[in-house]
CSV table of C-alpha atoms in Angstrom, one decimal:
chain,number,residue,atom,x,y,z
A,261,MET,CA,12.8,-1.4,1.3
A,262,PRO,CA,12.9,-5.5,1.1
A,263,VAL,CA,14.5,-6.6,-1.9
A,264,GLY,CA,11.8,-9.1,-2.7
A,265,LEU,CA,9.6,-6.0,-3.5
A,266,ILE,CA,11.5,-5.4,-6.6
A,267,ALA,CA,11.0,-8.9,-7.6
A,268,LEU,CA,7.2,-8.5,-7.4
A,269,ALA,CA,7.4,-4.8,-9.0
A,270,LEU,CA,9.0,-6.7,-11.9
A,271,GLY,CA,6.4,-9.1,-12.5
A,272,GLY,CA,4.0,-6.7,-12.4
A,273,PHE,CA,5.8,-4.7,-14.8
A,274,GLY,CA,5.3,-7.8,-17.3
A,275,ILE,CA,1.6,-8.3,-16.4
A,276,GLY,CA,1.1,-4.7,-16.6
A,277,LEU,CA,2.2,-4.5,-20.0
A,278,THR,CA,0.3,-7.0,-21.5
A,279,GLU,CA,-2.4,-5.2,-20.0
A,280,PHE,CA,-2.3,-2.0,-21.5
A,281,VAL,CA,-0.1,-2.0,-24.1
A,282,ILE,CA,-2.6,-3.4,-26.7
A,283,ALA,CA,-4.5,0.2,-26.3
A,284,GLY,CA,-1.8,1.8,-28.3
A,285,LEU,CA,-1.5,-1.0,-30.8
A,286,LEU,CA,-5.4,-1.3,-31.6
A,287,PRO,CA,-5.4,0.4,-34.4
A,288,GLN,CA,-2.7,-1.9,-36.1
A,289,VAL,CA,-4.2,-4.9,-34.5
A,290,ALA,CA,-7.5,-4.3,-36.1
A,291,ALA,CA,-6.1,-3.6,-39.3
A,292,ASP,CA,-4.4,-6.7,-39.3
A,293,PHE,CA,-7.1,-8.8,-38.6
A,294,GLY,CA,-9.6,-7.3,-40.7
A,295,VAL,CA,-11.9,-6.3,-37.6
A,296,SER,CA,-13.5,-3.0,-36.2
A,297,GLU,CA,-12.1,-0.8,-33.5
A,298,ALA,CA,-15.0,-2.3,-31.3
A,299,SER,CA,-14.2,-5.7,-32.3
A,300,ALA,CA,-10.4,-5.2,-31.5
A,301,GLY,CA,-11.5,-3.6,-28.2
A,302,TRP,CA,-12.6,-7.1,-27.1
A,303,PHE,CA,-8.7,-8.0,-26.6
A,304,ILE,CA,-9.2,-5.7,-24.3
A,305,SER,CA,-12.3,-6.6,-22.5
A,306,GLY,CA,-11.7,-10.2,-23.2
A,307,TYR,CA,-8.5,-10.2,-21.0
A,308,ALA,CA,-10.2,-8.1,-18.6
A,309,LEU,CA,-13.2,-10.7,-17.7
A,310,SER,CA,-10.6,-13.4,-17.8
A,311,VAL,CA,-8.7,-11.8,-15.3
A,312,VAL,CA,-11.9,-11.8,-13.2
A,313,VAL,CA,-12.1,-15.5,-13.8
A,314,GLY,CA,-8.2,-15.9,-12.6
A,315,ALA,CA,-9.0,-13.9,-9.8
A,316,LEU,CA,-11.4,-15.9,-8.4
A,317,GLY,CA,-10.9,-19.4,-9.6
A,318,VAL,CA,-7.1,-19.8,-9.7
A,319,THR,CA,-6.8,-17.9,-6.5
A,320,ALA,CA,-9.3,-19.9,-4.6
A,321,ALA,CA,-7.7,-23.2,-5.9
A,322,VAL,CA,-4.2,-22.3,-4.6
A,323,THR,CA,-4.9,-20.4,-1.4
A,324,ARG,CA,-3.9,-23.6,0.5
A,325,PHE,CA,0.0,-23.7,-1.4
A,326,PRO,CA,2.7,-21.8,-0.5
A,327,ARG,CA,2.9,-18.3,-2.0
A,328,LYS,CA,6.0,-18.1,-3.6
A,329,PRO,CA,5.2,-21.5,-6.0
A,330,VAL,CA,2.8,-20.1,-6.9
A,331,LEU,CA,3.8,-16.7,-7.8
A,332,ALA,CA,6.4,-18.6,-10.0
A,333,ALA,CA,3.6,-21.0,-11.7
A,334,LEU,CA,1.5,-18.1,-12.4
A,335,LEU,CA,4.5,-16.2,-14.3
A,336,VAL,CA,4.6,-19.4,-16.5
A,337,LEU,CA,1.2,-19.4,-17.4
A,338,PHE,CA,1.7,-15.8,-18.2
A,339,ILE,CA,5.0,-16.4,-20.5
A,340,THR,CA,2.8,-19.2,-22.3
A,341,GLY,CA,-0.1,-16.7,-23.2
A,342,ASN,CA,2.0,-14.1,-24.7
A,343,LEU,CA,3.9,-16.6,-26.5
A,344,LEU,CA,0.9,-17.7,-28.0
A,345,SER,CA,-0.2,-13.8,-28.9
A,346,ALA,CA,2.9,-13.4,-30.7
A,347,THR,CA,2.3,-16.3,-32.9
A,348,ALA,CA,-1.5,-16.1,-33.3
A,349,GLY,CA,-2.5,-16.5,-36.8
A,350,GLY,CA,-6.2,-15.4,-36.4
A,351,TYR,CA,-8.3,-13.3,-34.3
A,352,TRP,CA,-9.2,-16.2,-31.9
A,353,LEU,CA,-6.2,-17.1,-31.4
A,354,MET,CA,-5.0,-13.8,-30.6
A,355,MET,CA,-7.8,-14.1,-28.0
A,356,LEU,CA,-7.4,-17.5,-26.7
A,357,GLY,CA,-3.5,-16.2,-26.0
A,358,ARG,CA,-5.0,-13.0,-24.0
A,359,VAL,CA,-7.1,-15.1,-22.1
A,360,ILE,CA,-4.5,-17.7,-20.9
A,361,ALA,CA,-2.0,-14.7,-20.0
A,362,ALA,CA,-4.9,-13.1,-18.1
A,363,LEU,CA,-5.5,-15.9,-15.9
A,364,SER,CA,-2.2,-15.3,-14.0
A,365,HIS,CA,-3.0,-11.5,-13.6
A,366,GLY,CA,-5.3,-11.5,-11.3
A,367,ALA,CA,-4.0,-14.3,-8.7
A,368,PHE,CA,-0.8,-12.9,-9.1
A,369,PHE,CA,-1.6,-9.2,-8.2
A,370,GLY,CA,-3.9,-10.5,-5.4
A,371,ILE,CA,-1.3,-13.1,-3.8
A,372,GLY,CA,1.6,-10.6,-4.5
A,373,ALA,CA,-0.2,-7.7,-2.4
A,374,VAL,CA,-0.6,-10.1,0.2
A,375,VAL,CA,3.0,-11.3,0.2
A,376,ALA,CA,4.4,-7.5,-0.2
A,377,ALA,CA,2.3,-6.4,2.8
A,378,GLY,CA,3.7,-9.2,4.7
A,379,MET,CA,7.4,-7.9,4.2
A,380,VAL,CA,6.9,-4.7,6.0
A,381,PRO,CA,5.5,-3.2,9.4
A,382,PRO,CA,1.8,-2.8,9.7
A,383,SER,CA,2.1,1.0,9.0
A,384,LYS,CA,3.8,0.8,5.7
A,385,LYS,CA,1.4,-2.2,4.2
A,386,ALA,CA,-0.2,0.3,1.5
A,387,GLY,CA,3.4,1.7,0.5
A,388,ALA,CA,4.7,-1.8,0.1
A,389,ILE,CA,1.5,-2.4,-2.2
A,390,ALA,CA,1.7,0.6,-3.8
A,391,LEU,CA,5.9,-0.1,-4.5
A,392,MET,CA,4.8,-3.9,-5.9
A,393,PHE,CA,2.1,-1.9,-8.1
A,394,THR,CA,5.0,0.5,-9.0
A,395,GLY,CA,5.5,-2.4,-12.1
A,396,LEU,CA,2.3,-1.3,-13.2
A,397,THR,CA,2.8,1.9,-13.2
A,398,ALA,CA,6.4,1.7,-14.7
A,399,ALA,CA,5.0,-0.6,-17.5
A,400,ASN,CA,2.7,2.3,-18.5
A,401,VAL,CA,5.9,5.1,-18.2
A,402,LEU,CA,8.2,2.9,-20.0
A,403,GLY,CA,6.9,-0.2,-21.0
A,404,VAL,CA,3.7,0.7,-23.1
A,405,PRO,CA,5.0,3.4,-24.9
A,406,PHE,CA,8.2,1.8,-26.0
A,407,GLY,CA,6.1,-1.4,-26.6
A,408,THR,CA,4.0,0.8,-28.8
A,409,LEU,CA,7.1,2.0,-30.8
A,410,LEU,CA,8.4,-1.3,-31.4
A,411,GLY,CA,5.0,-2.5,-32.5
A,412,GLN,CA,4.9,0.6,-35.0
A,413,ALA,CA,8.4,0.1,-36.4
A,414,ALA,CA,8.4,-4.1,-36.2
A,415,GLY,CA,4.8,-5.0,-36.2
A,416,TRP,CA,2.7,-5.4,-33.2
A,417,ARG,CA,4.0,-9.1,-32.7
A,418,ALA,CA,7.3,-8.2,-32.1
A,419,THR,CA,6.0,-6.2,-28.8
A,420,PHE,CA,4.3,-9.4,-27.7
A,421,TRP,CA,7.7,-11.2,-28.3
A,422,ALA,CA,9.6,-8.8,-25.8
A,423,ILE,CA,6.6,-8.9,-23.4
A,424,THR,CA,7.5,-12.9,-23.3
A,425,VAL,CA,11.2,-12.5,-22.3
A,426,ILE,CA,10.1,-9.7,-19.9
A,427,GLY,CA,8.3,-12.8,-18.5
A,428,VAL,CA,10.9,-14.8,-18.2
A,429,ALA,CA,13.0,-12.1,-16.5
A,430,ALA,CA,10.3,-11.7,-13.7
A,431,LEU,CA,10.2,-15.6,-13.2
A,432,ALA,CA,14.1,-15.2,-12.8
A,433,GLY,CA,13.4,-12.6,-10.1
A,434,ILE,CA,10.6,-14.1,-8.2
A,435,LEU,CA,12.7,-17.3,-7.8
A,436,ALA,CA,15.9,-15.6,-6.8
A,437,LEU,CA,14.7,-12.7,-4.7
A,438,VAL,CA,11.5,-13.2,-3.1
A,439,PRO,CA,11.7,-15.0,0.3
A,440,GLY,CA,10.0,-18.4,0.6
A,441,ALA,CA,8.0,-17.6,3.8
A,442,ALA,CA,6.9,-13.9,2.5
A,443,GLY,CA,3.4,-13.4,3.5
A,444,GLU,CA,3.1,-16.7,5.0
A,445,THR,CA,2.4,-15.3,8.4
A,446,GLU,CA,-1.0,-14.1,7.3
A,447,LYS,CA,-3.3,-16.5,7.7
A,448,SER,CA,-4.5,-18.6,4.6
A,449,GLY,CA,-5.8,-21.9,5.8
A,450,SER,CA,-8.7,-23.6,4.0
A,451,LEU,CA,-11.0,-22.2,1.3
A,452,ARG,CA,-14.1,-22.1,3.8
A,453,SER,CA,-11.8,-19.6,5.9
A,454,GLU,CA,-10.8,-17.4,3.1
A,455,LEU,CA,-14.6,-17.0,1.8
A,456,ARG,CA,-15.5,-16.0,5.5
A,457,ALA,CA,-14.0,-12.9,4.5
A,458,PHE,CA,-17.0,-12.1,2.1
A,459,ARG,CA,-19.3,-11.9,5.1
A,460,SER,CA,-18.1,-8.2,5.6
A,461,GLY,CA,-20.6,-5.8,3.4
A,462,GLN,CA,-17.6,-3.5,3.3
A,463,VAL,CA,-15.7,-6.0,1.5
A,464,TRP,CA,-18.3,-5.7,-1.0
A,465,LEU,CA,-19.0,-2.2,-0.9
A,466,SER,CA,-15.0,-1.8,-1.3
A,467,ILE,CA,-15.0,-4.0,-4.7
A,468,VAL,CA,-18.2,-2.0,-5.9
A,469,VAL,CA,-15.9,1.2,-5.6
A,470,THR,CA,-13.2,-0.5,-7.5
A,471,ILE,CA,-15.3,-1.7,-10.7
A,472,LEU,CA,-16.7,1.5,-10.6
A,473,GLY,CA,-13.9,3.9,-9.9
A,474,PHE,CA,-11.0,2.4,-11.6
A,475,GLY,CA,-13.6,0.8,-14.4
A,476,GLY,CA,-14.1,4.8,-15.7
A,477,MET,CA,-10.8,5.6,-15.5
A,478,PHE,CA,-9.8,2.8,-17.9
A,479,GLY,CA,-12.8,3.1,-20.1
A,480,ALA,CA,-11.4,6.5,-21.0
A,481,PHE,CA,-8.1,5.3,-21.4
A,482,THR,CA,-9.1,2.2,-23.7
A,483,TYR,CA,-9.9,4.2,-26.9
A,484,ILE,CA,-7.2,6.9,-25.9
A,485,ALA,CA,-5.5,6.5,-29.4
A,486,TYR,CA,-8.2,7.3,-31.5
A,487,THR,CA,-9.2,10.0,-29.2
A,488,LEU,CA,-5.7,11.6,-29.5
A,489,THR,CA,-5.6,11.3,-33.3
A,490,ASP,CA,-8.8,12.1,-34.5
A,491,VAL,CA,-9.6,14.7,-31.8
A,492,SER,CA,-6.7,16.0,-30.4
A,493,GLY,CA,-5.0,16.3,-33.9
A,494,PHE,CA,-1.7,14.3,-32.7
A,495,ALA,CA,0.2,12.4,-35.3
A,496,ALA,CA,0.3,8.4,-34.7
A,497,SER,CA,3.6,8.5,-34.0
A,498,ALA,CA,3.1,11.1,-31.2
A,499,VAL,CA,0.9,8.3,-29.6
A,500,PRO,CA,3.6,6.4,-27.7
A,501,TRP,CA,5.1,9.8,-26.3
A,502,LEU,CA,1.7,10.5,-25.1
A,503,LEU,CA,1.3,7.6,-23.7
A,504,ILE,CA,4.3,8.6,-21.5
A,505,VAL,CA,3.0,11.5,-20.3
A,506,PHE,CA,0.3,9.6,-19.2
A,507,GLY,CA,2.3,7.1,-17.3
A,508,VAL,CA,4.3,9.7,-15.6
A,509,GLY,CA,0.7,10.7,-14.3
A,510,LEU,CA,0.4,6.8,-13.3
A,511,PHE,CA,3.9,6.6,-11.1
A,512,ALA,CA,2.9,9.9,-9.4
A,513,GLY,CA,-0.5,8.6,-8.4
A,514,ASN,CA,0.3,5.4,-7.4
A,515,THR,CA,3.6,6.6,-5.1
A,516,LEU,CA,1.0,9.3,-3.4
A,517,GLY,CA,-1.9,7.5,-3.3
A,518,GLY,CA,-0.4,4.4,-1.4
A,519,LYS,CA,1.2,7.2,1.2
A,520,ALA,CA,-2.1,9.2,1.4
A,521,ALA,CA,-3.9,6.0,1.9
A,522,ASP,CA,-1.5,4.8,4.5
A,523,ARG,CA,-2.7,7.9,6.9
A,524,ASN,CA,-6.7,7.7,5.8
A,525,VAL,CA,-7.7,5.1,3.5
A,526,ASP,CA,-11.3,6.1,2.8
A,527,ARG,CA,-10.8,10.3,3.1
A,528,THR,CA,-8.2,9.4,0.6
A,529,LEU,CA,-10.5,7.3,-2.2
A,530,LEU,CA,-13.2,10.0,-1.8
A,531,VAL,CA,-11.4,12.9,-2.4
A,532,VAL,CA,-9.3,10.9,-5.5
A,533,LEU,CA,-12.3,9.7,-7.1
A,534,SER,CA,-14.2,13.0,-6.7
A,535,VAL,CA,-10.9,14.8,-8.5
A,536,LEU,CA,-10.9,12.3,-11.0
A,537,THR,CA,-14.5,12.7,-12.1
A,538,VAL,CA,-13.8,16.2,-12.7
A,539,VAL,CA,-10.7,15.4,-14.5
A,540,MET,CA,-12.3,13.3,-17.1
A,541,VAL,CA,-15.5,15.7,-17.4
A,542,VAL,CA,-12.6,18.6,-18.3
A,543,PHE,CA,-10.9,16.3,-20.4
A,544,ALA,CA,-14.1,15.3,-22.5
A,545,LEU,CA,-14.7,19.0,-23.0
A,546,THR,CA,-10.9,20.0,-23.8
A,547,ALA,CA,-10.0,17.1,-26.0
A,548,ALA,CA,-10.0,19.4,-29.3
A,549,ASP,CA,-7.0,21.4,-27.5
A,550,PRO,CA,-3.5,19.5,-27.7
A,551,VAL,CA,-2.0,21.7,-24.9
A,552,LEU,CA,-5.3,20.9,-22.7
A,553,THR,CA,-5.1,16.8,-23.3
A,554,VAL,CA,-1.5,16.7,-22.4
A,555,ILE,CA,-2.2,18.2,-19.2
A,556,SER,CA,-5.6,16.2,-18.7
A,557,LEU,CA,-3.7,13.1,-19.6
A,558,VAL,CA,-1.3,13.5,-16.5
A,559,LEU,CA,-4.0,14.4,-14.1
A,560,MET,CA,-6.2,11.5,-15.5
A,561,GLY,CA,-3.4,8.8,-14.9
A,562,GLY,CA,-2.6,10.3,-11.8
A,563,PHE,CA,-5.8,10.2,-10.0
A,564,GLY,CA,-6.5,7.1,-11.5
A,565,PHE,CA,-3.8,5.3,-10.1
A,566,ALA,CA,-3.9,6.9,-7.0
A,567,THR,CA,-7.0,5.1,-6.1
A,568,VAL,CA,-5.0,1.5,-6.6
A,569,PRO,CA,-3.0,0.9,-3.5
A,570,GLY,CA,-5.9,2.3,-1.0
A,571,LEU,CA,-8.7,0.3,-2.7
A,572,GLN,CA,-6.5,-2.8,-2.2
A,573,MET,CA,-5.4,-2.2,1.1
A,574,ARG,CA,-9.3,-1.5,1.7
A,575,VAL,CA,-10.4,-5.0,0.6
A,576,MET,CA,-7.4,-6.6,2.8
A,577,GLU,CA,-8.3,-4.9,5.9
A,578,TYR,CA,-12.0,-5.9,6.0
A,579,ALA,CA,-11.0,-9.4,4.9
A,580,SER,CA,-9.3,-9.5,8.1
A,581,GLY,CA,-7.3,-12.8,8.7
A,582,ALA,CA,-8.1,-14.3,5.7
A,583,PRO,CA,-7.2,-11.8,2.6
A,584,THR,CA,-5.7,-13.8,-0.2
A,585,LEU,CA,-9.2,-14.7,-2.0
A,586,ALA,CA,-10.4,-11.1,-1.1
A,587,SER,CA,-7.4,-9.3,-2.4
A,588,GLY,CA,-7.6,-11.6,-5.6
A,589,ALA,CA,-11.3,-10.6,-6.0
A,590,ASN,CA,-10.4,-7.3,-6.1
A,591,ILE,CA,-7.8,-7.3,-8.7
A,592,GLY,CA,-10.7,-9.5,-10.6
A,593,ALA,CA,-13.0,-6.2,-9.7
A,594,PHE,CA,-10.3,-3.6,-11.1
A,595,ASN,CA,-10.6,-5.7,-14.5
A,596,VAL,CA,-14.3,-6.1,-14.1
A,597,GLY,CA,-14.5,-2.3,-14.4
A,598,ASN,CA,-11.8,-2.3,-17.0
A,599,ALA,CA,-14.0,-4.6,-19.4
A,600,LEU,CA,-17.1,-2.2,-18.2
A,601,GLY,CA,-15.5,0.7,-19.6
A,602,ALA,CA,-14.0,-0.8,-22.6
A,603,TRP,CA,-17.5,-2.2,-23.2
A,604,LEU,CA,-19.4,1.2,-22.7
A,605,GLY,CA,-17.1,3.0,-24.4
A,606,GLY,CA,-17.1,1.0,-27.5
A,607,VAL,CA,-21.1,0.9,-27.4
A,608,THR,CA,-20.8,4.7,-27.4
A,609,ILE,CA,-18.2,5.2,-30.4
A,610,THR,CA,-20.3,2.6,-32.2
A,611,ALA,CA,-23.5,4.6,-31.7
A,612,GLY,CA,-22.3,7.2,-33.3
A,613,PHE,CA,-21.5,9.8,-30.1
A,614,GLY,CA,-17.7,10.3,-31.2
A,615,TYR,CA,-14.3,9.6,-29.9
A,616,THR,CA,-14.6,11.8,-26.7
A,617,SER,CA,-17.6,9.7,-25.9
A,618,PRO,CA,-15.9,6.9,-23.9
A,619,ILE,CA,-14.4,9.8,-21.9
A,620,TRP,CA,-17.9,11.1,-21.0
A,621,ALA,CA,-19.0,7.4,-20.0
A,622,GLY,CA,-15.7,7.1,-18.0
A,623,ALA,CA,-16.5,10.0,-15.7
A,624,ALA,CA,-20.3,8.7,-15.5
A,625,ILE,CA,-18.9,5.3,-14.1
A,626,THR,CA,-16.9,7.0,-11.7
A,627,LEU,CA,-19.2,9.2,-10.2
A,628,ALA,CA,-21.1,6.5,-9.5
A,629,GLY,CA,-18.0,5.2,-7.7
A,630,VAL,CA,-17.9,8.3,-5.3
A,631,ALA,CA,-21.5,7.7,-4.5
A,632,VAL,CA,-20.8,4.1,-3.4
A,633,MET,CA,-17.3,5.1,-1.6
A,634,ALA,CA,-19.4,7.7,0.4
A,635,PHE,CA,-21.8,5.5,1.7
A,636,ALA,CA,-19.3,2.9,2.4
A,637,ALA,CA,-17.4,5.4,4.2
A,638,ALA,CA,-20.2,6.7,6.5
A,639,ALA,CA,-21.2,3.3,7.3
A,640,ALA,CA,-17.5,2.4,8.3
A,641,LYS,CA,-17.3,5.4,10.4
A,642,LYS,CA,-21.0,4.7,12.1
A,643,ARG,CA,-19.9,1.3,13.0
A,644,GLU,CA,-16.8,2.9,14.6
A,645,GLN,CA,-18.5,5.2,16.9
A,646,HIS,CA,-21.3,2.7,18.0
A,647,PRO,CA,-20.2,-0.6,17.7
A,648,GLU,CA,-22.5,-2.2,19.9
A,649,GLY,CA,-25.2,0.3,19.3
A,650,GLN,CA,-28.7,0.8,17.3
A,651,GLY,CA,-28.5,-1.3,13.7
A,652,ARG,CA,-26.0,-3.8,14.9
A,653,ALA,CA,-28.3,-6.7,13.7
A,654,ALA,CA,-29.4,-4.9,10.5
A,655,GLY,CA,-26.1,-3.1,9.4
A,656,GLU,CA,-23.5,-5.4,10.7
A,657,LEU,CA,-22.8,-7.2,7.2
A,658,VAL,CA,-22.7,-3.2,5.7
A,659,SER,CA,-20.5,-1.8,8.0
A,660,ARG,CA,-18.7,-4.6,9.3
């Protein structure tokens, strides 16, 4: 295992903690700023939408620069945003801090995925990407629960101060451990060459699957603290420990999903997304049972994150020789899904459907992702079987 992957995972840990820890602290943050659950939820949705802007705009702006210095600069931006969040005196200053931190997110993971894949042989690329994303899953297994505990004990601001320190450590790790030439063998050239990847219909289909498949799971997760306390009957003090359970599922799913995707990406995604839909339906039906809730948390986290390596790898494969911007765009797609799920979950709660309604909404979104993935896989298979056959002119963009 290249040691540089550890540095990338460390950066992913800090960024993942920033994204996800707010869910466990949402009641405290909402109370501190005197806003509703749905308004506090915009700290999640606003972050996610800003990731999209960064994933596209920032990645496009830096595509011609060496990747290691770019990763370091992105972490500086991340540190700045979290400092502002830790010291914010009001709702909108907190939102600004979230936005600034989020601008680094998409480009870091998008460029980092290319760098990680460039460190290993072709047969191990999805596994290398999964290892980089292990930082993201570790943030959920360890960072989010203990960040929530810290926030409950010392105030939610203390959590963001801790994230700032982690960001500094991650920056040092990137500078010390990532080889300067890592990922530079991948074609990165001009912005025009990177934009050519978006001529592929399969790239667009993959991005849509990312939005729907991952967005469904995240929509269910956004308001999980309310579900656990108001529906399942757990005490607020139990939420951090339950998030550890969820995080264990994320870790296992990410690791196993990467290995499965190295064997067959499309089959893995179809199976995992289908099972994830079923898991969320069962969760919504049984959320009042504490034991079944714990089981559902593990399974939702596991199957939710089992999609991540495959979704990222699929976009990079169909982007061919210009993967950087497409990789960043797919990271943006994860966060479009996050924003969609969080927004729809907030709408259902505001409409009075209760704290299981975000889970039902998530299941519906993921089911739509299964349908798109099935279409994409069928189109890709048809193209492989008949590369020069009928429908080439009409189907080139879809099945390329």
